[in-house]
Amino acid sequence: MTGTTVHLAVYDTFADWEPGFATAQLTRHGHTVRTVGLTTAPVTTMGGLRVRPDLALDVLRPEDSGLLLLTGASLWDTGGTLAPFARAARAFLDAGVPVAAICGATAGLAREGLLDDRPHTSAVSHYLAATGYAGGGHYVEADAVTDAAGPSRGALVTAGPTEPVAFAREILGLLGVYEAKKLDAWFRLFHDSDASAYEVLEG
């Protein structure tokens, strides 16, 4: 799948290193990445970068997107500021459009009830348990988890904060950027520094 628009949520304190492996490869392979904020006012990332969102959340429609990508941020754990993004994730999933969430964004989805009945992961299980969600029985100890689309709902990718490469692997596989052999090689190259994987990627 190429030519898809991917929407990257941006907000103050967002973990700017977490989406980079995914967005770089998506852009290289013909996808468009657009940033979406609560408003179009600039935000400041955890790394101190200033980002001006391309559009505001209230005009984002699932039918105009191939994926909503949510990163971690301190704000996920300090109140309800980012709850509108979790509600947007619900709208995407209900419309059959995939959502990918890493780090603190998984807690936002948990609070919204989106992890109650589907396989998922995060930093550690007790981090999500602290949200009071009902999905503990579906927690998976893995670097990243994709729960494929089912009847009337989109696919969901989740990952913990130490796994941006695995998170990207799941997104790239979900959107068909690489076939299985090259996807494995890409992961080995960037996760394991396996130089031999480069030949598979370029072959």
mmCIF file of C-alpha atoms in Angstrom:
data_model
loop_
_atom_site.group_PDB
_atom_site.id
_atom_site.type_symbol
_atom_site.label_atom_id
_atom_site.label_comp_id
_atom_site.label_asym_id
_atom_site.label_seq_id
_atom_site.Cartn_x
_atom_site.Cartn_y
_atom_site.Cartn_z
ATOM 1 C CA MET A 1 0.000 0.000 0.000
ATOM 2 C CA THR A 2 1.470 3.348 -1.049
ATOM 3 C CA GLY A 3 0.112 6.847 -1.242
ATOM 4 C CA THR A 4 -1.631 6.640 2.121
ATOM 5 C CA THR A 5 -1.763 9.670 4.404
ATOM 6 C CA VAL A 6 -0.629 8.849 7.925
ATOM 7 C CA HIS A 7 -1.577 11.242 10.716
ATOM 8 C CA LEU A 8 0.963 11.711 13.490
ATOM 9 C CA ALA A 9 -0.485 13.229 16.645
ATOM 10 C CA VAL A 10 1.686 15.962 18.148
ATOM 11 C CA TYR A 11 1.251 17.622 21.523
ATOM 12 C CA ASP A 12 3.382 19.231 24.199
ATOM 13 C CA THR A 13 5.907 16.791 25.740
ATOM 14 C CA PHE A 14 5.445 14.196 22.999
ATOM 15 C CA ALA A 15 8.334 11.744 22.770
ATOM 16 C CA ASP A 16 9.813 12.873 19.486
ATOM 17 C CA TRP A 17 12.123 9.869 19.036
ATOM 18 C CA GLU A 18 9.363 7.262 19.155
ATOM 19 C CA PRO A 19 7.743 7.677 15.700
ATOM 20 C CA GLY A 20 10.891 8.437 13.695
ATOM 21 C CA PHE A 21 11.763 4.967 12.446
ATOM 22 C CA ALA A 22 8.209 4.513 11.175
ATOM 23 C CA THR A 23 7.658 7.953 9.671
ATOM 24 C CA ALA A 24 11.016 7.986 7.877
ATOM 25 C CA GLN A 25 10.312 4.699 6.117
ATOM 26 C CA LEU A 26 6.706 5.593 5.361
ATOM 27 C CA THR A 27 7.789 8.825 3.716
ATOM 28 C CA ARG A 28 10.531 7.071 1.749
ATOM 29 C CA HIS A 29 7.961 4.628 0.385
ATOM 30 C CA GLY A 30 5.397 7.068 -0.930
ATOM 31 C CA HIS A 31 3.242 7.774 2.084
ATOM 32 C CA THR A 32 2.475 11.270 3.329
ATOM 33 C CA VAL A 33 2.879 12.057 7.023
ATOM 34 C CA ARG A 34 0.781 14.933 8.349
ATOM 35 C CA THR A 35 0.866 16.180 11.912
ATOM 36 C CA VAL A 36 -2.304 16.802 13.881
ATOM 37 C CA GLY A 37 -2.570 18.761 17.128
ATOM 38 C CA LEU A 38 -5.346 19.747 19.468
ATOM 39 C CA THR A 39 -5.119 23.048 17.558
ATOM 40 C CA THR A 40 -2.701 24.312 14.934
ATOM 41 C CA ALA A 41 -0.691 26.205 17.564
ATOM 42 C CA PRO A 42 2.942 25.064 17.850
ATOM 43 C CA VAL A 43 3.793 22.382 20.391
ATOM 44 C CA THR A 44 7.089 21.587 22.096
ATOM 45 C CA THR A 45 8.341 18.010 22.111
ATOM 46 C CA MET A 46 10.058 16.275 25.010
ATOM 47 C CA GLY A 47 13.321 16.925 23.181
ATOM 48 C CA GLY A 48 12.628 20.659 22.980
ATOM 49 C CA LEU A 49 11.695 20.796 19.287
ATOM 50 C CA ARG A 50 8.932 23.140 18.163
ATOM 51 C CA VAL A 51 6.366 21.595 15.802
ATOM 52 C CA ARG A 52 3.487 23.409 14.121
ATOM 53 C CA PRO A 53 0.675 20.904 13.409
ATOM 54 C CA ASP A 54 -0.601 20.638 9.845
ATOM 55 C CA LEU A 55 -4.196 20.431 11.044
ATOM 56 C CA ALA A 56 -6.319 20.503 14.174
ATOM 57 C CA LEU A 57 -7.872 17.378 15.621
ATOM 58 C CA ASP A 58 -11.425 18.629 15.183
ATOM 59 C CA VAL A 59 -11.107 18.491 11.391
ATOM 60 C CA LEU A 60 -9.427 15.076 11.222
ATOM 61 C CA ARG A 61 -11.653 12.414 9.663
ATOM 62 C CA PRO A 62 -10.852 8.687 9.653
ATOM 63 C CA GLU A 63 -11.865 8.389 6.014
ATOM 64 C CA ASP A 64 -9.053 10.778 5.064
ATOM 65 C CA SER A 65 -6.379 8.696 6.766
ATOM 66 C CA GLY A 66 -4.608 5.372 6.545
ATOM 67 C CA LEU A 67 -3.361 5.390 10.142
ATOM 68 C CA LEU A 68 -3.445 7.451 13.336
ATOM 69 C CA LEU A 69 -0.095 7.330 15.128
ATOM 70 C CA LEU A 70 0.020 8.254 18.826
ATOM 71 C CA THR A 71 3.290 8.674 20.727
ATOM 72 C CA GLY A 72 4.076 8.854 24.395
ATOM 73 C CA ALA A 73 4.040 12.129 26.321
ATOM 74 C CA SER A 74 4.163 13.204 29.941
ATOM 75 C CA LEU A 75 0.678 14.656 29.467
ATOM 76 C CA TRP A 76 -0.883 11.203 29.071
ATOM 77 C CA ASP A 77 -0.311 10.639 32.794
ATOM 78 C CA THR A 78 -1.035 14.094 34.200
ATOM 79 C CA GLY A 79 -4.701 14.707 33.473
ATOM 80 C CA GLY A 80 -7.172 14.618 30.637
ATOM 81 C CA THR A 81 -5.523 17.037 28.199
ATOM 82 C CA LEU A 82 -4.877 14.333 25.619
ATOM 83 C CA ALA A 83 -8.158 12.454 26.070
ATOM 84 C CA PRO A 84 -9.483 13.898 22.774
ATOM 85 C CA PHE A 85 -6.799 11.899 20.944
ATOM 86 C CA ALA A 86 -7.960 8.695 22.630
ATOM 87 C CA ARG A 87 -11.517 9.508 21.550
ATOM 88 C CA ALA A 88 -10.210 10.082 18.017
ATOM 89 C CA ALA A 89 -8.570 6.667 18.182
ATOM 90 C CA ARG A 90 -11.958 5.162 19.025
ATOM 91 C CA ALA A 91 -13.492 6.877 15.983
ATOM 92 C CA PHE A 92 -10.685 5.553 13.762
ATOM 93 C CA LEU A 93 -11.009 1.985 15.017
ATOM 94 C CA ASP A 94 -14.798 2.087 14.731
ATOM 95 C CA ALA A 95 -14.369 3.245 11.121
ATOM 96 C CA GLY A 96 -12.000 0.363 10.367
ATOM 97 C CA VAL A 97 -8.905 2.598 10.169
ATOM 98 C CA PRO A 98 -5.757 1.427 12.001
ATOM 99 C CA VAL A 99 -4.314 3.088 15.099
ATOM 100 C CA ALA A 100 -0.761 2.718 16.427
ATOM 101 C CA ALA A 101 0.076 3.722 20.011
ATOM 102 C CA ILE A 102 3.372 3.587 21.876
ATOM 103 C CA CYS A 103 4.442 4.344 25.439
ATOM 104 C CA GLY A 104 2.035 6.622 27.358
ATOM 105 C CA ALA A 105 -0.446 6.640 24.493
ATOM 106 C CA THR A 106 -1.283 3.040 25.387
ATOM 107 C CA ALA A 107 -2.474 4.279 28.791
ATOM 108 C CA GLY A 108 -4.663 6.821 27.042
ATOM 109 C CA LEU A 109 -6.231 4.047 24.996
ATOM 110 C CA ALA A 110 -6.655 1.945 28.126
ATOM 111 C CA ARG A 111 -8.542 4.750 29.868
ATOM 112 C CA GLU A 112 -10.775 5.041 26.803
ATOM 113 C CA GLY A 113 -11.612 1.326 27.057
ATOM 114 C CA LEU A 114 -9.961 0.473 23.755
ATOM 115 C CA LEU A 115 -7.709 -2.247 25.197
ATOM 116 C CA ASP A 116 -10.358 -4.063 27.193
ATOM 117 C CA ASP A 117 -11.012 -6.811 24.652
ATOM 118 C CA ARG A 118 -8.000 -7.042 22.354
ATOM 119 C CA PRO A 119 -4.358 -8.163 22.601
ATOM 120 C CA HIS A 120 -1.964 -5.319 23.433
ATOM 121 C CA THR A 121 1.267 -4.399 25.156
ATOM 122 C CA SER A 122 2.890 -1.391 26.791
ATOM 123 C CA ALA A 123 5.853 -0.583 29.034
ATOM 124 C CA VAL A 124 4.828 -3.096 31.738
ATOM 125 C CA SER A 125 1.490 -4.586 32.680
ATOM 126 C CA HIS A 126 1.175 -2.720 35.980
ATOM 127 C CA TYR A 127 1.531 0.619 34.173
ATOM 128 C CA LEU A 128 -1.737 -0.077 32.358
ATOM 129 C CA ALA A 129 -3.297 -1.722 35.413
ATOM 130 C CA ALA A 130 -2.915 1.600 37.225
ATOM 131 C CA THR A 131 -5.420 3.125 34.784
ATOM 132 C CA GLY A 132 -8.138 0.861 36.171
ATOM 133 C CA TYR A 133 -8.845 -0.644 32.768
ATOM 134 C CA ALA A 134 -10.484 -4.020 32.285
ATOM 135 C CA GLY A 135 -8.087 -5.452 29.721
ATOM 136 C CA GLY A 136 -5.356 -6.957 31.890
ATOM 137 C CA GLY A 137 -6.184 -10.451 30.683
ATOM 138 C CA HIS A 138 -5.304 -9.406 27.132
ATOM 139 C CA TYR A 139 -1.871 -7.979 27.996
ATOM 140 C CA VAL A 140 0.969 -9.592 26.006
ATOM 141 C CA GLU A 141 4.628 -9.577 27.077
ATOM 142 C CA ALA A 142 6.134 -8.641 23.718
ATOM 143 C CA ASP A 143 8.136 -5.829 22.124
ATOM 144 C CA ALA A 144 5.113 -4.799 20.049
ATOM 145 C CA VAL A 145 1.697 -6.283 19.290
ATOM 146 C CA THR A 146 -0.629 -5.944 16.322
ATOM 147 C CA ASP A 147 -4.234 -6.943 16.756
ATOM 148 C CA ALA A 148 -5.544 -7.315 13.230
ATOM 149 C CA ALA A 149 -8.742 -5.697 12.059
ATOM 150 C CA GLY A 150 -11.907 -7.540 12.943
ATOM 151 C CA PRO A 151 -15.579 -7.025 12.137
ATOM 152 C CA SER A 152 -16.287 -3.302 12.152
ATOM 153 C CA ARG A 153 -12.996 -2.309 13.738
ATOM 154 C CA GLY A 154 -9.538 -1.298 12.616
ATOM 155 C CA ALA A 155 -6.211 -2.914 13.431
ATOM 156 C CA LEU A 156 -4.389 -1.753 16.552
ATOM 157 C CA VAL A 157 -0.616 -1.633 17.091
ATOM 158 C CA THR A 158 0.812 -1.151 20.594
ATOM 159 C CA ALA A 159 4.368 -0.995 21.938
ATOM 160 C CA GLY A 160 6.326 0.035 24.995
ATOM 161 C CA PRO A 161 8.627 3.072 25.214
ATOM 162 C CA THR A 162 11.854 1.137 24.650
ATOM 163 C CA GLU A 163 10.685 -0.396 21.363
ATOM 164 C CA PRO A 164 10.421 2.280 18.642
ATOM 165 C CA VAL A 165 12.016 -0.074 16.086
ATOM 166 C CA ALA A 166 9.598 -2.914 16.841
ATOM 167 C CA PHE A 167 6.768 -0.376 16.791
ATOM 168 C CA ALA A 168 7.882 0.716 13.325
ATOM 169 C CA ARG A 169 8.190 -2.914 12.206
ATOM 170 C CA GLU A 170 4.533 -3.509 13.036
ATOM 171 C CA ILE A 171 3.409 -0.320 11.280
ATOM 172 C CA LEU A 172 5.489 -1.028 8.172
ATOM 173 C CA GLY A 173 4.118 -4.546 8.011
ATOM 174 C CA LEU A 174 0.556 -3.413 8.559
ATOM 175 C CA LEU A 175 0.752 -0.844 5.753
ATOM 176 C CA GLY A 176 2.591 -3.201 3.393
ATOM 177 C CA VAL A 177 5.758 -1.150 3.101
ATOM 178 C CA TYR A 178 7.917 -4.303 3.102
ATOM 179 C CA GLU A 179 7.086 -7.927 2.397
ATOM 180 C CA ALA A 180 7.903 -10.334 5.225
ATOM 181 C CA LYS A 181 11.516 -11.178 4.291
ATOM 182 C CA LYS A 182 12.550 -7.556 3.836
ATOM 183 C CA LEU A 183 10.649 -6.474 6.927
ATOM 184 C CA ASP A 184 12.587 -9.001 8.995
ATOM 185 C CA ALA A 185 15.832 -7.758 7.431
ATOM 186 C CA TRP A 186 14.919 -4.140 8.141
ATOM 187 C CA PHE A 187 14.261 -5.004 11.792
ATOM 188 C CA ARG A 188 17.516 -6.918 12.136
ATOM 189 C CA LEU A 189 19.442 -4.027 10.620
ATOM 190 C CA PHE A 190 18.010 -1.277 12.805
ATOM 191 C CA HIS A 191 17.307 -3.250 15.975
ATOM 192 C CA ASP A 192 20.255 -5.636 16.044
ATOM 193 C CA SER A 193 22.808 -3.759 13.892
ATOM 194 C CA ASP A 194 22.994 -6.859 11.696
ATOM 195 C CA ALA A 195 24.914 -5.565 8.679
ATOM 196 C CA SER A 196 24.145 -8.708 6.673
ATOM 197 C CA ALA A 197 20.499 -7.660 6.599
ATOM 198 C CA TYR A 198 21.397 -4.715 4.395
ATOM 199 C CA GLU A 199 21.962 -7.006 1.426
ATOM 200 C CA VAL A 200 18.455 -8.437 1.776
ATOM 201 C CA LEU A 201 16.957 -4.951 1.903
ATOM 202 C CA GLU A 202 18.827 -3.817 -1.186
ATOM 203 C CA GLY A 203 18.361 -7.064 -3.094
#
